Amino acid sequence: MSSDTLAPPVPVGSGGPLTVLHDAWVVTLRNLRRMTRMPEMVVFSSIQPIMFVLLFAFVFGGAIPVPGAEGKTAYREFLLPGIFVQTLAFTAATTSVGLADDLHKGLIDRFRSLPISRSAVLAGRTTADWLQNLFVLVVMAVCGLIVGWRINDGVLKAVAGFFLLMLFAYAMSWIGAVVGLSVRTVETANTIGFIWIFPLTFLSNAFVPARTLSPQWLQNVADWNPVSATVQALRHLWGNPDGYAGAAKMPWPIEHATWVSLFWSVLILAVFIPLSVRKYRSVST
Amino acid sequence: MAAIEAEGLVKIYGGNKKAKEVRALDGVDLAVPEGTILGLLGPNGAGKTTAVRVLTTLLRPDAGRASVLGLDVVRKPTQVRRLIGLSGQYAAVDENLTGRENLVMVGRLYHMGKEASAKRAAELLEEFTLTDAADRPSKTYSGGMRRRLDLAAALVVKPPVIFLDEPTTGLDPRTRIAMWDVIAGLVKGGTTLLLTTQYLEEADRLADSIAVVDHGKVIARGTADELKAQIGGERLQIVVSDRTRLSEAAELLGRMGTGEARVQDQNREILVPVSGGAQLLVSAIRELDAVGIAIDDVALRRPTLDDVFLQLTGRAVEGEPEPGAEPEAEMEPQEAAR
């Protein structure tokens, strides 16, 4: 070391909103770099959804009738919004694992010892996961179009659907952040992810019409599940069959699915962003 | 005013129904004058890392106060973070990023700007002889290279106060000595440094003053020489050939020494504090010879910090490897746990 070690430290930003964005972006870039360094991660993260689309479309497609829709591609059109939401819900596990890994390797300690905003590391992680999701969504959508899924209701509603979907994915990511900061190991983060996300996505209208769920209380759970609201909103906005054709009355949250989905996502963000920032401040390895 | 100050720091873990309460810090006072190195010495679990985590704002103490360059670590954490560099026990570098990318990222998080960050990264890579590996992902680095990169990351903004938590744990002896040179170089520039270690030799070699920590308390402090002086001067070390005559020899030597003779049965070794130097050594050998006790080995040695620890706590330093033993062996369980 030379004597210039004595030089005064470089002044750092005051912590205003622009500073937070800058810090979050630096961390986002770092996380994205990780994806390019581990291309196998990106390949597998897109193979899995493709596999889901194909398996469900061709294995269950013949067995699950969708009320009010006929033809070979009826179930596929019904299925795709469900697969989208399910796949993107799993972003929560991605975020959990990523943060648990950083925590375990001491990177969170390094970040916490730097004079950066407390939310920057979390925002950087969720943003990187969100961008990866965008890529996965494109892959899935192309795959869906190939097997016969269509958007039938115009550009504006199509965009509104994708917005709702990506907002929901972002909200799930923040739940994952809290989980990731609460568990001790990467393995636990991964396992826990499966334990809560699988029931969350399956106890819904994502893969089968919710009216076929039994007993009745399961239908009630499915009706109020944020996953169902989001899936229903997408089917509605994109003009895909929703399985409620011929039903006397739609459950309330399904009838108002677009607003209910929006409400759920905003509520999740409003609860889990402050919660995860609080966890981050006091987290210890 | 000292650069790093701590008064009565207490940190308690657990204490609920399931876990027994652990007082990781139990009233720790520290003061590190500007431009000096304090060695925080203690065995695993003594509370060294907890102390560092409190001083670097990562952990809130349950009681007591601490400050860095006069800034309270609990009330002014952001200002403190601008003045400190931390290099942890686990080399906290992103292994998917190259060495250069790691350093640039840290620079940008300090708002140095892209160009300034790149320039500083290049300087540090040069300084820590990492230039050749600069553009390789750091997961390909050796343990020593990772530690150097981690240390470099702590120095990006040239912080006036640096915390090093066990900077050489798990490194092979050669790499450790190279790391010592790097650390010793830091303080020449006026940096204040707090270093934790479980290697007595390391504290002896690097630190201006040492605080010995055990069970969350500072049990002794002073320079290495002061600590050694606490337990008296030289000691006579004798290994007798015949185990059956061990106690007889110990009694004889005990009468010649200034303190109680310590007997280690399985090594047939007797250790006794003495004064009188080489002359006493000669008389001891003569007296043993006169009663017909044969000896295998004899030495007069200056006390080491190992002796200090033994004296202070009544037990040897846990986990301290034999001199010359490969420290990697000790690291393995931790590595496996990752």
mmCIF file of N, CA and C in Angstrom, chain A residues 74-138:
data_model
loop_
_atom_site.group_PDB
_atom_site.id
_atom_site.type_symbol
_atom_site.label_atom_id
_atom_site.label_comp_id
_atom_site.label_asym_id
_atom_site.label_seq_id
_atom_site.Cartn_x
_atom_site.Cartn_y
_atom_site.Cartn_z
ATOM 1 N N ALA A 74 -58.828 -26.397 -27.555
ATOM 2 C CA ALA A 74 -59.591 -25.728 -26.495
ATOM 3 C C ALA A 74 -58.845 -25.766 -25.167
ATOM 4 N N TYR A 75 -58.374 -26.956 -24.771
ATOM 5 C CA TYR A 75 -57.677 -27.039 -23.484
ATOM 6 C C TYR A 75 -56.376 -26.257 -23.513
ATOM 7 N N ARG A 76 -55.718 -26.268 -24.677
ATOM 8 C CA ARG A 76 -54.437 -25.541 -24.768
ATOM 9 C C ARG A 76 -54.655 -24.038 -24.568
ATOM 10 N N GLU A 77 -55.739 -23.527 -25.146
ATOM 11 C CA GLU A 77 -56.017 -22.096 -24.965
ATOM 12 C C GLU A 77 -56.372 -21.797 -23.517
ATOM 13 N N PHE A 78 -57.057 -22.772 -22.912
ATOM 14 C CA PHE A 78 -57.411 -22.644 -21.499
ATOM 15 C C PHE A 78 -56.155 -22.726 -20.628
ATOM 16 N N LEU A 79 -55.273 -23.631 -21.021
ATOM 17 C CA LEU A 79 -54.094 -23.959 -20.207
ATOM 18 C C LEU A 79 -53.036 -22.865 -20.162
ATOM 19 N N LEU A 80 -52.754 -22.236 -21.302
ATOM 20 C CA LEU A 80 -51.579 -21.378 -21.375
ATOM 21 C C LEU A 80 -51.527 -20.271 -20.320
ATOM 22 N N PRO A 81 -52.619 -19.522 -20.108
ATOM 23 C CA PRO A 81 -52.570 -18.512 -19.037
ATOM 24 C C PRO A 81 -52.231 -19.156 -17.691
ATOM 25 N N GLY A 82 -52.755 -20.354 -17.455
ATOM 26 C CA GLY A 82 -52.470 -21.062 -16.208
ATOM 27 C C GLY A 82 -50.998 -21.394 -16.077
ATOM 28 N N ILE A 83 -50.415 -21.914 -17.155
ATOM 29 C CA ILE A 83 -48.987 -22.259 -17.142
ATOM 30 C C ILE A 83 -48.129 -21.009 -16.938
ATOM 31 N N PHE A 84 -48.515 -19.920 -17.617
ATOM 32 C CA PHE A 84 -47.775 -18.661 -17.447
ATOM 33 C C PHE A 84 -47.709 -18.278 -15.965
ATOM 34 N N VAL A 85 -48.891 -18.250 -15.346
ATOM 35 C CA VAL A 85 -48.949 -17.802 -13.954
ATOM 36 C C VAL A 85 -48.187 -18.774 -13.051
ATOM 37 N N GLN A 86 -48.359 -20.070 -13.304
ATOM 38 C CA GLN A 86 -47.667 -21.044 -12.461
ATOM 39 C C GLN A 86 -46.159 -20.877 -12.565
ATOM 40 N N THR A 87 -45.667 -20.820 -13.792
ATOM 41 C CA THR A 87 -44.222 -20.711 -13.991
ATOM 42 C C THR A 87 -43.678 -19.449 -13.336
ATOM 43 N N LEU A 88 -44.381 -18.345 -13.535
ATOM 44 C CA LEU A 88 -43.877 -17.094 -12.985
ATOM 45 C C LEU A 88 -44.039 -17.037 -11.465
ATOM 46 N N ALA A 89 -44.982 -17.811 -10.918
ATOM 47 C CA ALA A 89 -45.103 -17.858 -9.458
ATOM 48 C C ALA A 89 -43.831 -18.468 -8.849
ATOM 49 N N PHE A 90 -43.233 -19.384 -9.621
ATOM 50 C CA PHE A 90 -42.023 -20.029 -9.106
ATOM 51 C C PHE A 90 -40.825 -19.095 -9.058
ATOM 52 N N THR A 91 -40.971 -17.898 -9.583
ATOM 53 C CA THR A 91 -39.907 -16.914 -9.458
ATOM 54 C C THR A 91 -39.612 -16.643 -7.979
ATOM 55 N N ALA A 92 -40.637 -16.853 -7.137
ATOM 56 C CA ALA A 92 -40.429 -16.669 -5.702
ATOM 57 C C ALA A 92 -39.309 -17.584 -5.212
ATOM 58 N N ALA A 93 -39.308 -18.835 -5.700
ATOM 59 C CA ALA A 93 -38.261 -19.771 -5.290
ATOM 60 C C ALA A 93 -36.904 -19.326 -5.826
ATOM 61 N N THR A 94 -36.899 -18.821 -7.068
ATOM 62 C CA THR A 94 -35.641 -18.328 -7.639
ATOM 63 C C THR A 94 -35.055 -17.234 -6.757
ATOM 64 N N THR A 95 -35.917 -16.298 -6.359
ATOM 65 C CA THR A 95 -35.446 -15.197 -5.520
ATOM 66 C C THR A 95 -34.953 -15.718 -4.161
ATOM 67 N N SER A 96 -35.712 -16.633 -3.571
ATOM 68 C CA SER A 96 -35.318 -17.211 -2.281
ATOM 69 C C SER A 96 -33.933 -17.831 -2.365
ATOM 70 N N VAL A 97 -33.764 -18.672 -3.382
ATOM 71 C CA VAL A 97 -32.502 -19.398 -3.523
ATOM 72 C C VAL A 97 -31.349 -18.417 -3.748
ATOM 73 N N GLY A 98 -31.586 -17.430 -4.611
ATOM 74 C CA GLY A 98 -30.543 -16.452 -4.901
ATOM 75 C C GLY A 98 -30.094 -15.715 -3.650
ATOM 76 N N LEU A 99 -31.062 -15.271 -2.849
ATOM 77 C CA LEU A 99 -30.718 -14.514 -1.641
ATOM 78 C C LEU A 99 -30.084 -15.416 -0.585
ATOM 79 N N ALA A 100 -30.622 -16.640 -0.445
ATOM 80 C CA ALA A 100 -30.055 -17.558 0.536
ATOM 81 C C ALA A 100 -28.596 -17.856 0.182
ATOM 82 N N ASP A 101 -28.330 -17.971 -1.111
ATOM 83 C CA ASP A 101 -26.975 -18.237 -1.577
ATOM 84 C C ASP A 101 -26.045 -17.054 -1.251
ATOM 85 N N ASP A 102 -26.514 -15.847 -1.543
ATOM 86 C CA ASP A 102 -25.720 -14.646 -1.237
ATOM 87 C C ASP A 102 -25.451 -14.527 0.254
ATOM 88 N N LEU A 103 -26.466 -14.883 1.026
ATOM 89 C CA LEU A 103 -26.362 -14.801 2.478
ATOM 90 C C LEU A 103 -25.313 -15.788 2.971
ATOM 91 N N HIS A 104 -25.430 -17.000 2.451
ATOM 92 C CA HIS A 104 -24.546 -18.083 2.855
ATOM 93 C C HIS A 104 -23.099 -17.781 2.487
ATOM 94 N N LYS A 105 -22.899 -17.166 1.333
ATOM 95 C CA LYS A 105 -21.538 -16.915 0.879
ATOM 96 C C LYS A 105 -20.953 -15.636 1.461
ATOM 97 N N GLY A 106 -21.727 -14.918 2.278
ATOM 98 C CA GLY A 106 -21.189 -13.715 2.909
ATOM 99 C C GLY A 106 -21.324 -12.475 2.054
ATOM 100 N N LEU A 107 -21.960 -12.590 0.887
ATOM 101 C CA LEU A 107 -22.093 -11.411 0.022
ATOM 102 C C LEU A 107 -23.035 -10.379 0.612
ATOM 103 N N ILE A 108 -24.071 -10.873 1.319
ATOM 104 C CA ILE A 108 -25.006 -9.931 1.934
ATOM 105 C C ILE A 108 -24.268 -9.110 3.000
ATOM 106 N N ASP A 109 -23.379 -9.755 3.737
ATOM 107 C CA ASP A 109 -22.575 -9.015 4.713
ATOM 108 C C ASP A 109 -21.751 -7.927 4.025
ATOM 109 N N ARG A 110 -21.152 -8.307 2.905
ATOM 110 C CA ARG A 110 -20.369 -7.302 2.172
ATOM 111 C C ARG A 110 -21.258 -6.131 1.773
ATOM 112 N N PHE A 111 -22.413 -6.430 1.181
ATOM 113 C CA PHE A 111 -23.313 -5.355 0.760
ATOM 114 C C PHE A 111 -23.759 -4.521 1.956
ATOM 115 N N ARG A 112 -24.038 -5.192 3.058
ATOM 116 C CA ARG A 112 -24.532 -4.458 4.213
ATOM 117 C C ARG A 112 -23.460 -3.596 4.848
ATOM 118 N N SER A 113 -22.193 -3.926 4.583
ATOM 119 C CA SER A 113 -21.129 -3.094 5.143
ATOM 120 C C SER A 113 -20.839 -1.895 4.236
ATOM 121 N N LEU A 114 -21.493 -1.832 3.078
ATOM 122 C CA LEU A 114 -21.310 -0.701 2.169
ATOM 123 C C LEU A 114 -22.388 0.346 2.433
ATOM 124 N N PRO A 115 -22.048 1.611 2.161
ATOM 125 C CA PRO A 115 -23.045 2.670 2.433
ATOM 126 C C PRO A 115 -24.090 2.764 1.334
ATOM 127 N N ILE A 116 -24.830 1.668 1.112
ATOM 128 C CA ILE A 116 -25.870 1.714 0.085
ATOM 129 C C ILE A 116 -27.234 1.541 0.727
ATOM 130 N N SER A 117 -28.259 1.924 -0.049
ATOM 131 C CA SER A 117 -29.621 1.856 0.468
ATOM 132 C C SER A 117 -29.973 0.429 0.850
ATOM 133 N N ARG A 118 -30.782 0.306 1.903
ATOM 134 C CA ARG A 118 -31.105 -1.024 2.424
ATOM 135 C C ARG A 118 -31.939 -1.837 1.454
ATOM 136 N N SER A 119 -32.649 -1.147 0.568
ATOM 137 C CA SER A 119 -33.510 -1.892 -0.343
ATOM 138 C C SER A 119 -32.816 -2.214 -1.661
ATOM 139 N N ALA A 120 -31.622 -1.638 -1.884
ATOM 140 C CA ALA A 120 -30.978 -1.780 -3.197
ATOM 141 C C ALA A 120 -30.659 -3.230 -3.539
ATOM 142 N N VAL A 121 -30.151 -3.982 -2.565
ATOM 143 C CA VAL A 121 -29.754 -5.357 -2.834
ATOM 144 C C VAL A 121 -30.972 -6.212 -3.178
ATOM 145 N N LEU A 122 -32.062 -5.981 -2.434
ATOM 146 C CA LEU A 122 -33.282 -6.745 -2.676
ATOM 147 C C LEU A 122 -33.923 -6.340 -3.997
ATOM 148 N N ALA A 123 -33.954 -5.041 -4.253
ATOM 149 C CA ALA A 123 -34.529 -4.562 -5.507
ATOM 150 C C ALA A 123 -33.703 -5.081 -6.684
ATOM 151 N N GLY A 124 -32.390 -5.114 -6.520
ATOM 152 C CA GLY A 124 -31.522 -5.616 -7.589
ATOM 153 C C GLY A 124 -31.775 -7.079 -7.867
ATOM 154 N N ARG A 125 -32.005 -7.825 -6.814
ATOM 155 C CA ARG A 125 -32.273 -9.258 -6.972
ATOM 156 C C ARG A 125 -33.629 -9.482 -7.652
ATOM 157 N N THR A 126 -34.664 -8.805 -7.156
ATOM 158 C CA THR A 126 -35.997 -9.043 -7.719
ATOM 159 C C THR A 126 -36.081 -8.527 -9.163
ATOM 160 N N THR A 127 -35.377 -7.437 -9.441
ATOM 161 C CA THR A 127 -35.408 -6.907 -10.810
ATOM 162 C C THR A 127 -34.718 -7.868 -11.779
ATOM 163 N N ALA A 128 -33.584 -8.421 -11.355
ATOM 164 C CA ALA A 128 -32.889 -9.376 -12.221
ATOM 165 C C ALA A 128 -33.760 -10.605 -12.459
ATOM 166 N N ASP A 129 -34.405 -11.082 -11.403
ATOM 167 C CA ASP A 129 -35.285 -12.242 -11.564
ATOM 168 C C ASP A 129 -36.458 -11.912 -12.485
ATOM 169 N N TRP A 130 -36.938 -10.687 -12.371
ATOM 170 C CA TRP A 130 -38.056 -10.233 -13.195
ATOM 171 C C TRP A 130 -37.648 -10.220 -14.669
ATOM 172 N N LEU A 131 -36.444 -9.732 -14.943
ATOM 173 C CA LEU A 131 -35.980 -9.673 -16.333
ATOM 174 C C LEU A 131 -35.780 -11.081 -16.893
ATOM 175 N N GLN A 132 -35.299 -11.974 -16.042
ATOM 176 C CA GLN A 132 -35.149 -13.357 -16.486
ATOM 177 C C GLN A 132 -36.531 -13.938 -16.819
ATOM 178 N N ASN A 133 -37.525 -13.578 -16.002
ATOM 179 C CA ASN A 133 -38.883 -14.045 -16.228
ATOM 180 C C ASN A 133 -39.450 -13.567 -17.555
ATOM 181 N N LEU A 134 -39.098 -12.337 -17.888
ATOM 182 C CA LEU A 134 -39.567 -11.770 -19.138
ATOM 183 C C LEU A 134 -39.106 -12.656 -20.295
ATOM 184 N N PHE A 135 -37.862 -13.078 -20.196
ATOM 185 C CA PHE A 135 -37.292 -13.965 -21.208
ATOM 186 C C PHE A 135 -38.033 -15.307 -21.229
ATOM 187 N N VAL A 136 -38.247 -15.873 -20.042
ATOM 188 C CA VAL A 136 -38.945 -17.157 -19.945
ATOM 189 C C VAL A 136 -40.361 -17.037 -20.517
ATOM 190 N N LEU A 137 -41.003 -15.903 -20.257
ATOM 191 C CA LEU A 137 -42.368 -15.687 -20.740
ATOM 192 C C LEU A 137 -42.403 -15.685 -22.268
ATOM 193 N N VAL A 138 -41.432 -15.028 -22.866
ATOM 194 C CA VAL A 138 -41.376 -14.989 -24.337
ATOM 195 C C VAL A 138 -41.233 -16.413 -24.888
#
